[in-house]
Coordinates of C-alpha atoms in Angstrom, one line a residue:
Chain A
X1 CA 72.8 87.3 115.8
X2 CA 69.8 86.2 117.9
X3 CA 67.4 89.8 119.4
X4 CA 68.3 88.5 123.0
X5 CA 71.6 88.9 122.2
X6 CA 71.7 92.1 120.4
X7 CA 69.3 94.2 122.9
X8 CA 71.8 92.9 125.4
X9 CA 74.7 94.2 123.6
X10 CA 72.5 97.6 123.4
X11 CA 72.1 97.7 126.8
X12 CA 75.8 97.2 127.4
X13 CA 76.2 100.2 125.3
X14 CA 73.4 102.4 127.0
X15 CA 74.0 101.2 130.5
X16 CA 76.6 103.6 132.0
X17 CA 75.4 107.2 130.3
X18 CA 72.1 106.5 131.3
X19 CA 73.3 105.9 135.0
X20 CA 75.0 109.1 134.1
X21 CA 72.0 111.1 133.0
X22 CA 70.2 109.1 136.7
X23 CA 73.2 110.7 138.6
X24 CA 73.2 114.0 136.7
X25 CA 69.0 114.2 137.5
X26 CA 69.8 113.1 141.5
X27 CA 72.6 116.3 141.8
X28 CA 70.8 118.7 140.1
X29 CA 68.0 118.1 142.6
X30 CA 69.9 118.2 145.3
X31 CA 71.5 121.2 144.5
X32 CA 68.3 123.3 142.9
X33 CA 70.7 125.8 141.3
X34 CA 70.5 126.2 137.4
X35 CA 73.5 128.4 137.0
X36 CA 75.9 125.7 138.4
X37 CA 74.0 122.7 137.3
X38 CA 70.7 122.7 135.0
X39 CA 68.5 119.9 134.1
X40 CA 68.9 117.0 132.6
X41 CA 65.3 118.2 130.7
X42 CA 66.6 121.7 130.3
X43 CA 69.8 121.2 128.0
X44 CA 67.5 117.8 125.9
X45 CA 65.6 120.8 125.1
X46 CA 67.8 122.6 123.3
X47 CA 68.5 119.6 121.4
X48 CA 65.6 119.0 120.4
X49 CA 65.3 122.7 118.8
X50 CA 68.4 122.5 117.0
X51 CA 67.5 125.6 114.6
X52 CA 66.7 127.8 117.7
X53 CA 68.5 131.0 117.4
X54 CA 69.9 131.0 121.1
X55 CA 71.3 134.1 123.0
X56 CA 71.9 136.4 119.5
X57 CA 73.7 134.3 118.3
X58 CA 72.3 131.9 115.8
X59 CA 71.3 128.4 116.2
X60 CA 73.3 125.5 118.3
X61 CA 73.6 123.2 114.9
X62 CA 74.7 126.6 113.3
X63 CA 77.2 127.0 115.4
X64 CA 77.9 123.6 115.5
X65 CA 78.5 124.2 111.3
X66 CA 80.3 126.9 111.7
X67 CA 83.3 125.0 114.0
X68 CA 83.4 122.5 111.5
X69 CA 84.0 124.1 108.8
X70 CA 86.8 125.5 110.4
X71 CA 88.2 122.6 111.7
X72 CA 88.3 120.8 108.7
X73 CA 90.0 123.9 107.1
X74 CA 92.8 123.9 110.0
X75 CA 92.8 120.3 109.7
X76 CA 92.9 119.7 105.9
X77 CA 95.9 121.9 105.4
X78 CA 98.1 120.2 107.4
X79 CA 96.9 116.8 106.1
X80 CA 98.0 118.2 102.9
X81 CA 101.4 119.5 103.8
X82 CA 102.1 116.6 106.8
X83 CA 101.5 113.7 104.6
X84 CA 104.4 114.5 101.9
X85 CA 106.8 116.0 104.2
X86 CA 106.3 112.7 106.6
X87 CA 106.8 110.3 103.7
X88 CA 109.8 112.6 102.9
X89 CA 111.7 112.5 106.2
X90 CA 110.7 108.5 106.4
X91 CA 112.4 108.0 103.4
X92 CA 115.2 110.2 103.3
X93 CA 117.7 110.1 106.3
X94 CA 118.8 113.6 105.0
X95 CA 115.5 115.3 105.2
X96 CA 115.1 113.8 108.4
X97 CA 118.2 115.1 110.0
X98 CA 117.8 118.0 108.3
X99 CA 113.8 118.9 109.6
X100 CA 113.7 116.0 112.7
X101 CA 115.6 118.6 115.3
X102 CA 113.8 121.7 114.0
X103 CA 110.6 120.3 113.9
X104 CA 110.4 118.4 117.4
X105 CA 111.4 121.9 119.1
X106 CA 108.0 123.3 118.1
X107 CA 106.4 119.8 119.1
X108 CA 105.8 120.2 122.5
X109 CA 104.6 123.7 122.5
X110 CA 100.5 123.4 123.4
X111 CA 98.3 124.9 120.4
X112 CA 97.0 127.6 122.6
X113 CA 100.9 128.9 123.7
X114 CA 100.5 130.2 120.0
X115 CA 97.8 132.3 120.6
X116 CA 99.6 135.6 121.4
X117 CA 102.1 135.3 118.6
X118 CA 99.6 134.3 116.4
X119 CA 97.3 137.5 117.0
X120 CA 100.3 140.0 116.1
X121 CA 100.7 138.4 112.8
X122 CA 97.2 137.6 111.8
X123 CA 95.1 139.9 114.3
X124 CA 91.4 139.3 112.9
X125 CA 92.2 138.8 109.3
X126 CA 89.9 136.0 107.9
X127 CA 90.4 134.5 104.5
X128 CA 87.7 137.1 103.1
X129 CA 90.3 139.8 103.9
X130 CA 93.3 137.6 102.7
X131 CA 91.5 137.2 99.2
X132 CA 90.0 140.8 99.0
X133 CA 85.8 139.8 99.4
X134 CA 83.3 142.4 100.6
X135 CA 80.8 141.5 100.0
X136 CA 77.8 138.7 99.2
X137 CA 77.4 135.1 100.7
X138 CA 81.0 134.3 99.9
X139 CA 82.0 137.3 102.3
X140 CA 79.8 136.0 105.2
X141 CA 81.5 132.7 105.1
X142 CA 85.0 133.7 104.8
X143 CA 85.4 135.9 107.6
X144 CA 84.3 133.6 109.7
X145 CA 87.4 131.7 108.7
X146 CA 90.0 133.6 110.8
X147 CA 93.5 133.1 110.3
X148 CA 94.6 133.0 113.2
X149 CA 92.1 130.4 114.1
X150 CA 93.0 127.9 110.9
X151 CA 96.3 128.5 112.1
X152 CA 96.0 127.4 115.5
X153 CA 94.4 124.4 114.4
X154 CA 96.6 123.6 112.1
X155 CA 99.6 123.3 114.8
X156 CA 97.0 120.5 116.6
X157 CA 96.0 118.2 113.7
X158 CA 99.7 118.7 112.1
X159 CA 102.0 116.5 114.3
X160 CA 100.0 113.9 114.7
X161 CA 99.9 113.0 111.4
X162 CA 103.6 113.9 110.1
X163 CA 105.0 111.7 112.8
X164 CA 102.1 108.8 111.7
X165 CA 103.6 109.2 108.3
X166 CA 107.5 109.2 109.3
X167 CA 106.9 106.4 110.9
X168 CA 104.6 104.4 108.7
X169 CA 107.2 105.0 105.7
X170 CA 109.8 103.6 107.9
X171 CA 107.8 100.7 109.0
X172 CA 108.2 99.5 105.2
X173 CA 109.5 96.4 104.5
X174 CA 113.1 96.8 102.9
X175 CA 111.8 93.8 100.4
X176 CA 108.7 95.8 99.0
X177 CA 111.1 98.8 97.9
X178 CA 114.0 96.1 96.9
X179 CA 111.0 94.4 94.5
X180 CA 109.9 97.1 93.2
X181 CA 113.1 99.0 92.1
X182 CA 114.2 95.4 90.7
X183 CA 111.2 95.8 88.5
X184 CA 112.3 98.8 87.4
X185 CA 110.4 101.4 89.7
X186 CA 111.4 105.0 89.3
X187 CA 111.6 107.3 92.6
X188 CA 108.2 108.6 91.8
X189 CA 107.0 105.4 91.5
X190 CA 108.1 104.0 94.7
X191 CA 106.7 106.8 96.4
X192 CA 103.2 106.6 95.0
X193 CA 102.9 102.9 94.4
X194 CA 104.7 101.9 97.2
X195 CA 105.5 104.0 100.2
X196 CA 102.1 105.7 100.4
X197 CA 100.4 102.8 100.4
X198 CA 102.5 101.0 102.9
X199 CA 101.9 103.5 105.1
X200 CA 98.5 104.6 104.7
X201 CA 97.2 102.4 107.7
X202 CA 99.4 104.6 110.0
X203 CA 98.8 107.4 108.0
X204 CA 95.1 107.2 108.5
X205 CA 95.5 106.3 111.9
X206 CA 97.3 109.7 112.4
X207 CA 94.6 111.4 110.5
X208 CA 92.1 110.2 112.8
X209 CA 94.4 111.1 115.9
X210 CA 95.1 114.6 114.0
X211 CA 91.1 115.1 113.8
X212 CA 91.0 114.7 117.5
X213 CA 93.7 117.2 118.6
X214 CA 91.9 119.7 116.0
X215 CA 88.6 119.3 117.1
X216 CA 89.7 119.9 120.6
X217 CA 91.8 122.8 120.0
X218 CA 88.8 124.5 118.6
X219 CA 87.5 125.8 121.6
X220 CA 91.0 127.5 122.2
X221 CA 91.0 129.0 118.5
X222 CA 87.1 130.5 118.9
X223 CA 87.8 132.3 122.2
X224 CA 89.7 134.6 119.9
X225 CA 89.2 137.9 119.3
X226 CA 87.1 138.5 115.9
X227 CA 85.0 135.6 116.4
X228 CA 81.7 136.1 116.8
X229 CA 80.6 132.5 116.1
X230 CA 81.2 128.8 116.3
X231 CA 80.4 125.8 119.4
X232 CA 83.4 127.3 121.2
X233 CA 82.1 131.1 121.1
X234 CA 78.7 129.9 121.7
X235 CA 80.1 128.1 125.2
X236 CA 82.2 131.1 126.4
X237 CA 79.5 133.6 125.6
X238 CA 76.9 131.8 127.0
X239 CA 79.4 131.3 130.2
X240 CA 79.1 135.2 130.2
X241 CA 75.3 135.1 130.7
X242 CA 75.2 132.3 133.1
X243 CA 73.5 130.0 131.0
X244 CA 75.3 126.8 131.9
X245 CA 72.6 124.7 129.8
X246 CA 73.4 125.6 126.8
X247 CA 77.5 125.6 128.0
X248 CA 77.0 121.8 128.5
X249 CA 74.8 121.5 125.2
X250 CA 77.4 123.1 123.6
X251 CA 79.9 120.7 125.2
X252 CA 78.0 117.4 124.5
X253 CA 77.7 118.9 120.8
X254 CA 81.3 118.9 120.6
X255 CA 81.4 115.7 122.2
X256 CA 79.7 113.7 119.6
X257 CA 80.7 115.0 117.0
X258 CA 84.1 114.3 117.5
X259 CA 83.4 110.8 118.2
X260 CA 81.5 110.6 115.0
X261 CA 84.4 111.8 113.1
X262 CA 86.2 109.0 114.9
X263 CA 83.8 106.4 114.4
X264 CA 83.8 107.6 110.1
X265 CA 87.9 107.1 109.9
X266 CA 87.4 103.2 112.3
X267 CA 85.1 102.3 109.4
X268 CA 87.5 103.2 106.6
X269 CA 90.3 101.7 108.7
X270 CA 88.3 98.1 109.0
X271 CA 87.3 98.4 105.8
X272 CA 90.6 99.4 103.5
X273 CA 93.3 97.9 105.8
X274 CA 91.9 94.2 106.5
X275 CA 95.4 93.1 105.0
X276 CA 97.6 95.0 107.6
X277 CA 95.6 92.5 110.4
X278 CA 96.0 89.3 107.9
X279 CA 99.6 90.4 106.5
X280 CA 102.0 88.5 108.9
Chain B
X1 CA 124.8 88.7 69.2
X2 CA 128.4 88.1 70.9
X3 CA 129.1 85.0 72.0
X4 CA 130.4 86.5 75.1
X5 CA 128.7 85.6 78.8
X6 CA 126.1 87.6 79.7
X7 CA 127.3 88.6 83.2
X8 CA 131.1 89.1 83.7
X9 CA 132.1 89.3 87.5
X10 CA 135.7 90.1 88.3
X11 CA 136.9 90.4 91.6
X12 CA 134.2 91.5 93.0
X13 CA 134.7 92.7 97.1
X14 CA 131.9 93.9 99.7
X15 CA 133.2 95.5 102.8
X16 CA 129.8 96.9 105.3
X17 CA 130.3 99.1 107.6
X18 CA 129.5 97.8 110.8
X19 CA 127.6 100.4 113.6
X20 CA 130.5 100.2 116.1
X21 CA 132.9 101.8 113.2
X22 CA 134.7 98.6 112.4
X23 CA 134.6 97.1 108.9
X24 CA 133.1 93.5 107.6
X25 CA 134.3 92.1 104.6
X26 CA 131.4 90.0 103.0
X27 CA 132.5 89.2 99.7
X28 CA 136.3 88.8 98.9
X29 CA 137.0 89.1 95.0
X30 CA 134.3 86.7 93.8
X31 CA 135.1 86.6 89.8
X32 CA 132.7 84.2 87.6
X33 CA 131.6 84.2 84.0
X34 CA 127.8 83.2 83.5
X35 CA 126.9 82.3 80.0
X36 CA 123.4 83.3 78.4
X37 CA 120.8 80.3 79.3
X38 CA 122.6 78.8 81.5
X39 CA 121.4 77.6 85.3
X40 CA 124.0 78.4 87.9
X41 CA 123.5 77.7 91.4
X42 CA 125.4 79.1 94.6
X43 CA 126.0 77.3 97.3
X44 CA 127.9 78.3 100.3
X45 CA 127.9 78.4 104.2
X46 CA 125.7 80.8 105.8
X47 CA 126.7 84.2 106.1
X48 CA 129.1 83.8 103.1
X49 CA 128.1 86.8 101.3
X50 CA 125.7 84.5 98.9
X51 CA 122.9 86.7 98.9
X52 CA 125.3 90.2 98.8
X53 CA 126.4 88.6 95.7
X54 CA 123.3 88.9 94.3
X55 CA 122.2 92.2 95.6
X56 CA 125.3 93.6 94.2
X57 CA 124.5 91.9 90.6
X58 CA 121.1 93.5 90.8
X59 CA 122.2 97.0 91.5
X60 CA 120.8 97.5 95.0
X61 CA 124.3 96.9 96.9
X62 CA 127.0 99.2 96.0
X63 CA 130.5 97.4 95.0
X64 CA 133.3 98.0 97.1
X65 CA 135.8 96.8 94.3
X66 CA 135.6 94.9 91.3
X67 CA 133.3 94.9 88.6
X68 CA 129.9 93.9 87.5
X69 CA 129.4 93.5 83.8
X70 CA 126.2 92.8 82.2
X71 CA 126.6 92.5 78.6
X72 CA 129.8 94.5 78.5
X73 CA 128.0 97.3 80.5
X74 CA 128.7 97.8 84.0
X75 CA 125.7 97.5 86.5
X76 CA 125.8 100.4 89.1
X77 CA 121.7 100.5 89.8
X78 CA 118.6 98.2 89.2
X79 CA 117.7 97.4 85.6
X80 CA 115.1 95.7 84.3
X81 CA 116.8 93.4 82.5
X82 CA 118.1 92.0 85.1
X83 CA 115.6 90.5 87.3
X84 CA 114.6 89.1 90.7
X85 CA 113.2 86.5 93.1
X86 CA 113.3 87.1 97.1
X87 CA 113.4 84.7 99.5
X88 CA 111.1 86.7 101.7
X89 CA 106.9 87.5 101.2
X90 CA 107.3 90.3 98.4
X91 CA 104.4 90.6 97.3
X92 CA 102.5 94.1 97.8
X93 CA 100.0 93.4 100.0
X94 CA 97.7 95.4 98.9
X95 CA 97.5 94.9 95.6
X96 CA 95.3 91.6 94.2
X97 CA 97.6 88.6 92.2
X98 CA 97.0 90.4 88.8
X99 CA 98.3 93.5 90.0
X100 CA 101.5 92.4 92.1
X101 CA 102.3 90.8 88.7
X102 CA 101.4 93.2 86.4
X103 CA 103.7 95.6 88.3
X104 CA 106.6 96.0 86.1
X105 CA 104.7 96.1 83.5
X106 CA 103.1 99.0 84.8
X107 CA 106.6 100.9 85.9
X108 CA 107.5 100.1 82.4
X109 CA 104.5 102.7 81.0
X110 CA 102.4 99.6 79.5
X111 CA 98.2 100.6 79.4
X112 CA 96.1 98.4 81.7
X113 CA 94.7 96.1 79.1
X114 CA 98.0 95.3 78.1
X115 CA 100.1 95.0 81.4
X116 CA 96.6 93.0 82.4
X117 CA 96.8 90.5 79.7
X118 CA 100.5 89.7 80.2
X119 CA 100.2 88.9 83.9
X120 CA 97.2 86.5 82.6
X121 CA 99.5 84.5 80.9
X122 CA 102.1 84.5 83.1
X123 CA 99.9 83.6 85.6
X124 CA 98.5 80.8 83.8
X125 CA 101.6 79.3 83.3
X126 CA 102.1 78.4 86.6
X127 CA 98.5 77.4 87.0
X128 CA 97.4 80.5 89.0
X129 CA 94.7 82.1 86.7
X130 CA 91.9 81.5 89.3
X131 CA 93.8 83.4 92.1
X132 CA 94.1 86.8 89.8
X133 CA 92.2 88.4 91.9
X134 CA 93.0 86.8 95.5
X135 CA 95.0 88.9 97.8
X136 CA 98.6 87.8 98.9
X137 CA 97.3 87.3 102.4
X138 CA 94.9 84.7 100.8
X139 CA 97.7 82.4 99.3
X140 CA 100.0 79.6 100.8
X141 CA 103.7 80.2 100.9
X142 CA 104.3 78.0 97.6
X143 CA 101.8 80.1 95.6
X144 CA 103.1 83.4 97.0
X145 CA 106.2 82.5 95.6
X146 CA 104.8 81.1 92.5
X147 CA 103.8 84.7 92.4
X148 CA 106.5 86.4 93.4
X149 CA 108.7 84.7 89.9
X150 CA 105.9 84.8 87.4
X151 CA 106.2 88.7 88.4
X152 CA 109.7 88.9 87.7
X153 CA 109.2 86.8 84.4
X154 CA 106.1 89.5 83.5
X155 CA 109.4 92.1 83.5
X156 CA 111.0 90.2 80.6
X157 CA 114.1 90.1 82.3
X158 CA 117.2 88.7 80.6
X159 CA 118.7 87.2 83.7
X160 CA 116.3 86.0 86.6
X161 CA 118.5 86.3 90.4
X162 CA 116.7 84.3 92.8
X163 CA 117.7 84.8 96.3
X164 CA 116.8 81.5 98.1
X165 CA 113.4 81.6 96.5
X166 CA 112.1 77.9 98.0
X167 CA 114.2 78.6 101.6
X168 CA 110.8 79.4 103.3
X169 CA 109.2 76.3 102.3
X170 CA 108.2 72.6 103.6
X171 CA 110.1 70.1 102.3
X172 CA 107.5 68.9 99.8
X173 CA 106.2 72.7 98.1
X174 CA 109.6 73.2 97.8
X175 CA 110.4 69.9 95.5
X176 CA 107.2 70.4 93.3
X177 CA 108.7 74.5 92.7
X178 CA 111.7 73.6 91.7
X179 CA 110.0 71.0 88.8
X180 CA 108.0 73.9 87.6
X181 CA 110.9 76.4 87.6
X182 CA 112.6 73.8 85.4
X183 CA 109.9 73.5 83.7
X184 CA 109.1 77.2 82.8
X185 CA 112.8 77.9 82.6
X186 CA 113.3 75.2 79.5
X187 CA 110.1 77.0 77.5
X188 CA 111.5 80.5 78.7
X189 CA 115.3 80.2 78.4
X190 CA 116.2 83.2 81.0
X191 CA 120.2 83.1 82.6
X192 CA 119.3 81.9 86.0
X193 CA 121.5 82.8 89.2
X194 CA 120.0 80.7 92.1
X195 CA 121.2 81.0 95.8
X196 CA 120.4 78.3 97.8
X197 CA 121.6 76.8 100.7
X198 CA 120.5 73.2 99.8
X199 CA 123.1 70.9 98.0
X200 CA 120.5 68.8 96.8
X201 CA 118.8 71.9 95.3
X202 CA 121.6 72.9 93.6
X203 CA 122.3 69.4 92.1
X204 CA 118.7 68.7 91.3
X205 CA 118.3 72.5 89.5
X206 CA 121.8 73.6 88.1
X207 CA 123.8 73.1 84.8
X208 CA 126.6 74.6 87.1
X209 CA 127.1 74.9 90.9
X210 CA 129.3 77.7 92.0
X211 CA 130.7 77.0 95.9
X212 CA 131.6 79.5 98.4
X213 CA 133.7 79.7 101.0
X214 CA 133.1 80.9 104.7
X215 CA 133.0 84.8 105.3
X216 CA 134.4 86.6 103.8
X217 CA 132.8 84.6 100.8
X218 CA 135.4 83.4 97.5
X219 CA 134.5 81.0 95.3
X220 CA 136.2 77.9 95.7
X221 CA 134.7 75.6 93.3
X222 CA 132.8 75.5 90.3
X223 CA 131.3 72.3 89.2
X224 CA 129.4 71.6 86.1
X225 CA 126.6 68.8 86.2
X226 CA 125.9 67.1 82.7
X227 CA 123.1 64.5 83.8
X228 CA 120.0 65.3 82.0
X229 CA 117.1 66.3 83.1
X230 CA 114.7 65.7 85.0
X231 CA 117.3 64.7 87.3
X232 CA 117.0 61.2 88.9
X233 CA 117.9 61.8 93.2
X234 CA 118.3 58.2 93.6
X235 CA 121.3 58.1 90.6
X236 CA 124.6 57.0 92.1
X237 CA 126.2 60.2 90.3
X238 CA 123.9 62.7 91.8
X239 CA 125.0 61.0 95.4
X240 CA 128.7 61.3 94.8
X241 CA 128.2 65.0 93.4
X242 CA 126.5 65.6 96.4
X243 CA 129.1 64.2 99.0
X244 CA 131.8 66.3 97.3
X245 CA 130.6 69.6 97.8
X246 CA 128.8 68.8 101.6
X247 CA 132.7 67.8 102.6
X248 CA 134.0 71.7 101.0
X249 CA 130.8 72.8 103.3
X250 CA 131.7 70.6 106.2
X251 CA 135.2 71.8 106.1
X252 CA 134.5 75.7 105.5
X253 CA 132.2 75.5 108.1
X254 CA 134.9 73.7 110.6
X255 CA 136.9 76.5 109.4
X256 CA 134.7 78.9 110.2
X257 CA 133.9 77.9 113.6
X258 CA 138.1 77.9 114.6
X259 CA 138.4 81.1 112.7
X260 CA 138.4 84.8 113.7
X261 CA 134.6 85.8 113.1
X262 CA 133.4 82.7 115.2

């Protein structure tokens, strides 16, 4: 691609935040009042300290750590129990009628309507509890896994990608499963050699949609009681103290990394799935 | 070895379901014989129940009466002895040339290098050894199905279905397939049972030519063609053949149109 080109497509892509950022600097001086809006200058400077313990509380890319490890928790058990169960129900019409009505009732409840519920069964147990550590690093990183957190996120990330993988199953072409059980396929067979596969472009699509929903329930899941730590803490406990720069650093934190976890499963889905575009 | 055929059908019927809760009769008690080796072809209107016939010899359409017998046994689910071809792109699509046809193979329990090699030759018998490693997505129609029968052949199958294998095809892939089926069926000797709904396919392909009737589908005729092959279109014989069975077509299909399922 020729420079001219390329800074032009850089521009395209830098154009509207920075009229953002121009806006954001016109309000705030307009308005002069740091509580409801700081500086542009004032919240790039707590991005360029990263490691800066802020209000007690630890650093922002701490913090920032802290929610992802949880999130990926949350997130990676219901990967791990949507993605069989989905290729189940897509396969069989009797798992599906059996789990399709039960499972759509809970559908539509919001993450956070769990919350109450979810704090009379787990209350502030963390996984340190659950497997009996006291003590030592492993202690200091387990209770910051609550249950009750995990569990909230794992009701966002889950739907998304059971119903990617119901579908995606079902999507299969009759001919591919035909084929295969002429060549002599067992059932376990056609389920790893065939139906995962064949569905792992929706299936990764709903992993990247799951990601999403998890990411943003995450906030809901650190407001909590028992958590002491994590982006969404660090946003609702600096709300508490006014200090409405490091809310919105907290915010854009979130922000991008959520659209770099995005941007990580659109690579794997151009580069793994080229047939789905090229398969007629 | 028994001199017996190889597949035994006796009145075999195929009534579906429909949605509406009414019942469609496909196939009304088919029965044929097919003898080990040979090349049988069926022809038959559209809609006859042709290609439920050969679902249900394959074991993925249940029988609603009658009986499949392969070798003596009856055939109640896929085996791979019994092989086949589909009309449709079913290749995996994500899987390279060597590995769509080193699939059954591979069901079967054979190691890599093995089920590897064995697709190799299969593939360079119908001159597709450079493409082991193309996609599907990279081939044209005649070499995806190229494909698609060298990966029923890597199976070892005793009997080789083929469900309108060349029906997706232009005119002149489609002649230049069935010369290298011939030609890989004479060093390979499989029982071939080939729907098609080309007469001239038939002719040019079969040692017999089974003819079906409008739905629900019976077999009217059977004829047996002796000329040798490579079989010579412009021969007055193959003409005549030809005009025989398009009048039972013409006439099933007339009958078709006046009867009850329009």
């Amino acid at each position: 691609m020729e420079f001219r080109t390329v800074l032009v497509r850089i521009g395209a892509y830098l154009l509207v935040p920075v009229l953002f950022l121009v806006l954001w600097g016109v309000i705030d001086r307009q308005l002069n009042n740091e509580v409801i809006l700081p500086g542009v200058g004032q919240v790039a400077a707590l991005f360029l300290q990263p490691t800066e313990s802020l209000i007690a509380m630890g650093s922002l890319a701490t913090n920032v750590a802290i929610s992802l490890v949880r999130v990926l928790a949350g997130y990676l058990l219901a990967v791990c129990l949507a993605i069989p169960l989905g290729i189940l129900m897509g396969y069989y019409g009797t798992a599906h009628r059996l789990l399709n009505g039960f499972l759509a009732l809970f559908r539509p409840i919001p993450p956070l309507a769990w919350v109450p519920l979810v704090l009379a069964w787990f209350g502030v147990a963390s996984l340190a509890s659950m497997f009996g550590v006291e003590e030592g690093t492993a202690y200091l990183y387990l209770n910051n896994l609550k249950l009750s957190m995990v569990f909230i996120i794992f009701i966002g990330a889950f739907y998304p990608v059971l119903t990617s993988a119901i579908h995606g199953v079902m999507g299969v072409r009759s001919t591919l499963l035909d084929s295969a059980r002429v060549l002599g396929a067992g059932e376990w067979d056609i389920f790893r050699k065939i139906l995962l596969p064949a569905a792992s472009p929706s299936i990764v699509n709903g992993m990247r949609i799951g990601l999403g929903v998890a990411w943003m329930c995450l906030v809901s899941a650190e407001m909590l009681p028992g958590s002491i730590s994590g982006v969404g803490y660090l946003i609702t406990h600096a709300y508490t103290l006014a200090r409405t720069d490091i809310v919105i650093a907290g915010m854009i934190s979130i922000g991008i990394v959520g659209a770099v976890l995005d941007l990580f499963f659109r690579l794997i889905e151009d580069r793994k799935f080229v047939w789905t575009r090229l398969t007629r | 070895m028994t001199s017996g055929p190889i597949l035994r059908i006796e009145g075999l019927s195929k009534t579906f379901r429909t949605n509406n809760g009414g019942a469609l009769e496909a196939l009304a008690e088919a029965s044929f014989d097919v003898s080990e080796n040979d090349f049988v072809c069926i022809v038959g209107p559209s809609g006859c129940g042709k290609s439920t016939l050969l679902r249900m010899i394959a074991g993925l359409e249940s029988i609603s009466s009658g009986r499949i017998g392969y070798r003596e046994n009856p055939v109640l689910r896929p085996q791979k002895e019994i092989g086949m071809v589909f009309q449709e792109y079913s290749l995996l699509p994500w899987r390279t040339v060597l590995d769509n046809v080193a699939l059954g193979p591979e069901f079967g329990g054979a190691p890599r290098a093995e089920r590897e090699a064995k697709a190799m030759e299969y593939l360079r018998l119908v001159g597709m050894a450079n493409f082991s490693g193309a996609f599907p997505h990279e081939l044209s129609g005649g070499m995806r199905q190229r494909v698609a029968i060298v990966r029923a052949l890597a199976n070892d199958p005793d009997v080789l279905l083929m469900d309108e294998p060349f029906g997706a095809l232009d005119a002149h892939t489609r002649i230049l397939l069935q010369k290298e089926l011939l030609r890989v069926w004479e060093n390979y000797r499989k029982t071939i049972l080939f729907v098609t709904h080309g007469v001239d396919e038939a002719i040019y392909l079969a040692d017999r030519i089974l003819v079906m009737s409008a739905r629900p589908g019976r077999i009217l005729e059977i004829f047996d063609v002796d000329t040798e092959r490579p079989r010579d279109r412009a021969h007055p014989a193959y003409g005549q053949l030809a005009e025989r069975i398009l009048s039972i077509l013409e006439r099933e299909a007339a009958f078709s149109a006046t009867g009850t399922n329009g």
